[in-house]
XYZ file of C-alpha atoms in Angstrom:
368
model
C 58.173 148.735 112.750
C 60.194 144.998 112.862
C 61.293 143.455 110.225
C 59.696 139.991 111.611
C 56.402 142.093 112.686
C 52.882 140.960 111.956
C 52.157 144.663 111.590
C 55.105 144.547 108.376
C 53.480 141.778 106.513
C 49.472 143.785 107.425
C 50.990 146.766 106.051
C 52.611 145.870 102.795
C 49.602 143.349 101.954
C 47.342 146.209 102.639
C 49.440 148.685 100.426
C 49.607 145.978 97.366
C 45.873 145.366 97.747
C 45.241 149.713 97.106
C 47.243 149.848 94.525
C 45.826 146.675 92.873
C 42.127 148.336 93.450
C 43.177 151.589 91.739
C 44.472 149.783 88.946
C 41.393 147.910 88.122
C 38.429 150.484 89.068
C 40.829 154.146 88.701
C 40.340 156.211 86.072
C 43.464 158.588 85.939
C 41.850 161.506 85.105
C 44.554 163.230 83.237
C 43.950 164.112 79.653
C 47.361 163.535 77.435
C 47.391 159.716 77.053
C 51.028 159.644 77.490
C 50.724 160.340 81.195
C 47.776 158.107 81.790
C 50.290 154.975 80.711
C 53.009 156.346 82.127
C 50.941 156.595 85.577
C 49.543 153.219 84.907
C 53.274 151.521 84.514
C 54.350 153.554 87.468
C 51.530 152.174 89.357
C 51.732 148.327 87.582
C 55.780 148.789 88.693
C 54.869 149.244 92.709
C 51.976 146.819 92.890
C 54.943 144.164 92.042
C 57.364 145.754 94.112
C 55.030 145.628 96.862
C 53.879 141.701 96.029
C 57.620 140.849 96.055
C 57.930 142.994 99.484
C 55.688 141.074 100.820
C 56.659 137.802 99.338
C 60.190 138.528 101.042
C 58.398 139.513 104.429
C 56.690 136.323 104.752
C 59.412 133.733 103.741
C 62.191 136.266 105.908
C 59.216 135.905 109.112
C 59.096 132.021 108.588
C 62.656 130.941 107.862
C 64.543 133.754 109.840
C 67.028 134.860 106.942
C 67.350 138.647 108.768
C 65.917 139.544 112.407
C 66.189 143.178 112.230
C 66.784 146.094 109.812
C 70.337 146.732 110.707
C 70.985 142.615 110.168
C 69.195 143.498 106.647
C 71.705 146.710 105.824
C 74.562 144.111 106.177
C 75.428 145.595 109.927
C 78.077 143.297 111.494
C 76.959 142.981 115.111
C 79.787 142.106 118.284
C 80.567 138.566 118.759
C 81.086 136.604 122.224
C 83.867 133.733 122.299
C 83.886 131.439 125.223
C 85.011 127.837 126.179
C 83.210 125.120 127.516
C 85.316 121.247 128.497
C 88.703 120.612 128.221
C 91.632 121.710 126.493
C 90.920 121.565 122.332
C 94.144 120.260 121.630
C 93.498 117.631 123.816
C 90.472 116.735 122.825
C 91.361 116.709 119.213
C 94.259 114.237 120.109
C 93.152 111.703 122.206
C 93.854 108.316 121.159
C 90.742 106.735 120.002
C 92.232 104.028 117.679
C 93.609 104.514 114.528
C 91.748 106.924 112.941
C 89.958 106.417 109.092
C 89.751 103.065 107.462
C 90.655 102.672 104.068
C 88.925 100.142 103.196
C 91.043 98.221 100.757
C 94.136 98.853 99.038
C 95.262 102.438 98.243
C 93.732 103.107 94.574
C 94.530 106.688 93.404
C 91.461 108.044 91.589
C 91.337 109.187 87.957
C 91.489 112.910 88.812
C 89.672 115.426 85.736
C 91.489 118.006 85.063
C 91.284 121.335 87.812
C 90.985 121.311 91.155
C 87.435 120.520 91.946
C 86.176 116.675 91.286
C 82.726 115.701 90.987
C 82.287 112.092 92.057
C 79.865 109.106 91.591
C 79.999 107.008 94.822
C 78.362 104.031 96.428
C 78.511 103.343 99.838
C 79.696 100.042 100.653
C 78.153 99.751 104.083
C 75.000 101.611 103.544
C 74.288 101.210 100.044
C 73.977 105.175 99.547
C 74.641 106.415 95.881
C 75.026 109.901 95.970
C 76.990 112.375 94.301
C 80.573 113.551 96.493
C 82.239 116.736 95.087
C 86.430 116.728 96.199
C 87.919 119.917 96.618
C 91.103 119.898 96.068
C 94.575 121.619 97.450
C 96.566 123.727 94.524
C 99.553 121.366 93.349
C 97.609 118.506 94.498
C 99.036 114.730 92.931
C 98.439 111.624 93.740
C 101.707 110.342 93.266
C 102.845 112.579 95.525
C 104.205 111.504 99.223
C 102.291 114.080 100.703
C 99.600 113.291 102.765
C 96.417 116.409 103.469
C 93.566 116.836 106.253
C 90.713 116.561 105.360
C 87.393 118.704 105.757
C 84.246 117.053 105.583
C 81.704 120.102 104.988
C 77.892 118.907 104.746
C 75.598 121.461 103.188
C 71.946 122.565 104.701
C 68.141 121.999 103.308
C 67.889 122.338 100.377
C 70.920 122.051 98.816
C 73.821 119.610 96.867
C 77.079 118.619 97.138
C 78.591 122.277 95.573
C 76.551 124.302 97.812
C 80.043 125.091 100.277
C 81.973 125.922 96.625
C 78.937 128.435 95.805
C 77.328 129.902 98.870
C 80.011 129.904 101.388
C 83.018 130.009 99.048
C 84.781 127.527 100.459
C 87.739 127.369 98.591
C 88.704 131.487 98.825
C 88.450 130.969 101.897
C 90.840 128.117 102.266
C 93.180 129.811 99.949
C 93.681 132.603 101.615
C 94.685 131.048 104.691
C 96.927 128.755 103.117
C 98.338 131.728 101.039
C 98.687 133.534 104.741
C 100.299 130.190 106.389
C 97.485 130.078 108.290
C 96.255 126.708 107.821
C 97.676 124.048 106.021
C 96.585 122.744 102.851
C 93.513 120.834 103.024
C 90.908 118.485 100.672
C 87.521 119.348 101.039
C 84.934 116.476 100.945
C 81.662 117.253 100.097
C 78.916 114.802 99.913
C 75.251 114.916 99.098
C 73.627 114.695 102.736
C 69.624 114.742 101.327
C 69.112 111.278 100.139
C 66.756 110.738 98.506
C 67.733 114.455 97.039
C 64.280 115.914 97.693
C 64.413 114.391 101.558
C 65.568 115.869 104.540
C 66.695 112.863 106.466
C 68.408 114.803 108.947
C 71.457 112.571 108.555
C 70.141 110.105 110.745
C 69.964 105.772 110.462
C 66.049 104.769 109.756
C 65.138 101.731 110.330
C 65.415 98.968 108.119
C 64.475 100.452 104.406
C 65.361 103.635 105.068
C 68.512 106.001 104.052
C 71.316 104.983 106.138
C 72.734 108.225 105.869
C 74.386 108.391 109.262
C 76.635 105.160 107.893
C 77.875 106.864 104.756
C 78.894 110.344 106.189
C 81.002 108.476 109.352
C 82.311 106.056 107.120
C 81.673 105.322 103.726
C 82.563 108.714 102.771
C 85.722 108.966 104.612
C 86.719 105.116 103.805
C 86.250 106.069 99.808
C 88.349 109.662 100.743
C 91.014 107.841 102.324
C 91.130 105.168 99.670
C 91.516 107.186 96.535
C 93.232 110.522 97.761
C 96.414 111.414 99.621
C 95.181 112.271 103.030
C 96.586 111.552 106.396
C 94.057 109.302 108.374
C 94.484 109.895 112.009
C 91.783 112.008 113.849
C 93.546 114.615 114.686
C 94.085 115.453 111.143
C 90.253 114.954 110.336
C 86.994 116.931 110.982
C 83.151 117.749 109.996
C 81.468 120.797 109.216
C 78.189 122.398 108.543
C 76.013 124.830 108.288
C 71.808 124.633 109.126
C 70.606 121.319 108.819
C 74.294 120.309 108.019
C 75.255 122.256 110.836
C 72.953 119.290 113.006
C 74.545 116.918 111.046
C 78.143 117.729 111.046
C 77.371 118.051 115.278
C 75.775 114.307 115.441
C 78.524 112.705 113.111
C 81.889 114.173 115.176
C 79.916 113.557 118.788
C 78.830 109.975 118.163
C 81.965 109.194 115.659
C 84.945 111.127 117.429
C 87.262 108.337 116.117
C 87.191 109.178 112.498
C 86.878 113.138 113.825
C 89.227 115.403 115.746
C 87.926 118.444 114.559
C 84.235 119.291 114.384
C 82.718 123.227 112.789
C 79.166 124.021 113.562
C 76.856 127.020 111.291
C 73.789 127.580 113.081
C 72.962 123.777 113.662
C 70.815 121.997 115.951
C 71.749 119.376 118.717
C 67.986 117.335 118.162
C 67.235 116.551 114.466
C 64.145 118.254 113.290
C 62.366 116.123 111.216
C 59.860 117.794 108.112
C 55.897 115.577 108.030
C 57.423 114.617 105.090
C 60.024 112.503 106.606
C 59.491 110.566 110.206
C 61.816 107.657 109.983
C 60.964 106.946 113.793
C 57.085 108.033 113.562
C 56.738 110.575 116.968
C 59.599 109.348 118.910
C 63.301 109.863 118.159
C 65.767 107.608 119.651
C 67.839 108.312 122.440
C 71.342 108.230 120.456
C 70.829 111.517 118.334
C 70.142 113.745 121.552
C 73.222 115.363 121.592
C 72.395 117.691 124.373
C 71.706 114.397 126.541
C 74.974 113.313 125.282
C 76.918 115.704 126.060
C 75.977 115.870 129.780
C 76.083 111.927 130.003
C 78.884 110.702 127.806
C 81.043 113.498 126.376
C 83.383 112.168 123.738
C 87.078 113.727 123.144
C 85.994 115.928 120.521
C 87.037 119.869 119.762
C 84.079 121.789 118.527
C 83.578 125.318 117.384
C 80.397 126.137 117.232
C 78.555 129.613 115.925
C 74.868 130.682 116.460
C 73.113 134.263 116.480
C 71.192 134.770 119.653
C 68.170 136.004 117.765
C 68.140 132.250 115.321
C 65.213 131.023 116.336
C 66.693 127.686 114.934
C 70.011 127.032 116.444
C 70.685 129.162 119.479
C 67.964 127.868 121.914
C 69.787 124.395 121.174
C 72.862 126.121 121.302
C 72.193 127.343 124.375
C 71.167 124.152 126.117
C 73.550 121.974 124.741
C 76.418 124.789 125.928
C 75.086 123.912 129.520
C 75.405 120.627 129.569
C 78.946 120.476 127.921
C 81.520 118.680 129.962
C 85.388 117.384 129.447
C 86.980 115.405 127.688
C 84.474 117.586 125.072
C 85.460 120.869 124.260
C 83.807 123.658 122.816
C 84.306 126.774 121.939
C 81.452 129.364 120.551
C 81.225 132.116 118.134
C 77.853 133.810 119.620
C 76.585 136.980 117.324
C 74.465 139.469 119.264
C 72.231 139.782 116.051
C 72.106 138.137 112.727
C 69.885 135.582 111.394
C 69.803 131.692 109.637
C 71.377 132.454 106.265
C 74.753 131.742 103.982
C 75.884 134.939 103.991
C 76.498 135.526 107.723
C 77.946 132.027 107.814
C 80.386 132.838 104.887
C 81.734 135.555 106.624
C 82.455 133.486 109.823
C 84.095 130.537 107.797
C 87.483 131.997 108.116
C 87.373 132.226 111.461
C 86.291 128.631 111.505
C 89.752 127.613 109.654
C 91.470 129.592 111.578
C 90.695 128.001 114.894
C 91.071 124.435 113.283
C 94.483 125.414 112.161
C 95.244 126.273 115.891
C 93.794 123.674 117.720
C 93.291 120.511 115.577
C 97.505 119.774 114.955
C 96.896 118.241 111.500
C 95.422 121.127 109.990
C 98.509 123.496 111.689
C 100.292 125.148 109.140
């Protein structure tokens, strides 16, 4: 039987529901009372094993987590890499201007002690206040001539500005590469991309009275980065990532804003924004601008992309595998396709070094 099977979910609710019934109208028959509550806790003990089953069963069928028993036991299934465009290096270099604004003066920012920061920051240009957590390399000053990429990793729905330091363990990852000389020391950016918190905007611009949120991942975020840090601002030493919903964002912010962006990572995203009842900034139609698959057949930027999906995400690869066809040059992209696997941190984790590894060999500012 499939793990996402009807007959799965049938089965276990129709195992709880016996086991519930014996409960309430059996009479264990056995005469030492000792064994009648010991055969009542055993019994108490599966019903809730069998609730929680099916709990899992349901939420796994509608959100995709695992698409198969093997993807469940943690089997790690064969991976396809191909390349769509042009050259990455080239795409990650092409003059596009000059790269991040600061904004105003350099201002060094009062840095807590450790390596992570946990920032308060207002958007100048789209009046977003959101929380921005700053990842930091080891050795890190700001007095320092030295001048860092940056990575600008957006997390999915739900989640915060520390999910990439929790879930996807960002910064082992980073460290071992740099430890390796693998990649080059790096900051880590990570701002809040659900405004309001309890919202998924999809990282789009609403109309008027609406979250801007679009404006402050292209460039209030980077504009307050490459005001108060040490980084080096050109696009080739700059790029997005992210994974689910942040995987959508992080693919709209480096296609429409390959200026600010030479490098762009991709988790299971989408190339449409999906947009919850709960949030319809553009009621039943969505503007032309955030379909990226229409963009990339009609206006490809200079932009290099790596982009991962599992052919079985219901999610991400039918996108994936439209927007692959429509990919032309001066974009490039290259793909990390899993036979099997489904929408969930883990599997994404796991492919995150792989992710820094390619940016460290095709995006020059992040070359070791």
């Amino acid at each position: 039987m499939a793990l996402t099977s009807t007959g799965l979910l049938v089965v276990l609710g129709l195992l709880a529901l016996a086991v519930f019934a014996a409960l309430v109208l059996g009479r264990p028959r056995l005469r030492r009372r000792g064994a009648q509550m010991a055969t009542r806790a055993v019994s108490v003990l599966v019903l809730n094993v069998l609730v929680l089953s099916l709990a899992g069963a349901a939420l796994n069928d509608q959100f995709g987590f695992y698409v198969s028993w093997s993807d469940l036991a943690g089997a790690r299934s064969p991976v396809t890499v191909t390349h769509h465009g042009a050259s990455a290096r080239k795409a990650a270099t092409a003059a596009l201007g000059h790269g991040v604004d600061v904004g105003g003066a350099f201002s060094a920012a009062t840095l807590a002690a450790g390596r992570i920061q946990h920032l308060d920051v207002v958007g100048t240009h789209s009046g977003v206040h959101a929380p921005v957590s700053v990842l930091l390399p080891a050795g890190y000053s700001a007095s320092s001539s030295t001048r860092y990429p940056v990575i600008e990793a957006l997390h999915g729905f739900p989640g915060s500005s520390t999910s990439w330091l929790t879930g996807m363990r960002v910064q082992q990852a980073l460290d071992g590469l740099v430890a390796s000389r693998t990649i080059r020391p790096s900051i880590v950016v990570m701002p809040q991309i659900n405004i309001p918190g309890n919202i998924d905007a999809e990282c789009v611009n609403g109309p008027r009275g609406t979250p801007q949120v679009e404006t402050w991942l292209a460039k209030d975020v980077p504009e307050y980065v490459a005001g108060h840090f040490r980084v080096d601002t050109r696009r080739s030493s700059w790029a997005v990532a992210g994974y689910s919903e942040g995987g959508w964002c992080a693919a709209m912010v480096g296609l429409r804003h390959p200026d600010v962006f030479g490098g762009d990572i991709v988790f299971s995203g989408s190339f449409q924004p999906e947009f919850t009842r709960a949030y319809r900034p553009f009621g039943t139609t969505t503007p032309a601008r955030y379909d990226l698959i229409r963009l990339a057949r009609t206006a490809p930027p200079p932009l290099a992309m790596w982009v991962q999906s599992a052919k079985p995400d219901g999610y991400s690869y039918p996108q994936t595998a439209r927007f692959l066809k429509a990919v032309r040059a001066p974009l490039s992209v290259t793909t990390d396709l899993l036979k099997t696997g489904g929408h969930r941190e883990p599997l994404w984790a796991a492919e995150l070094p792989t992710a820094l590894t390619w940016l460290a060999h095709n995006v020059p500012g992040f070359a070791a």
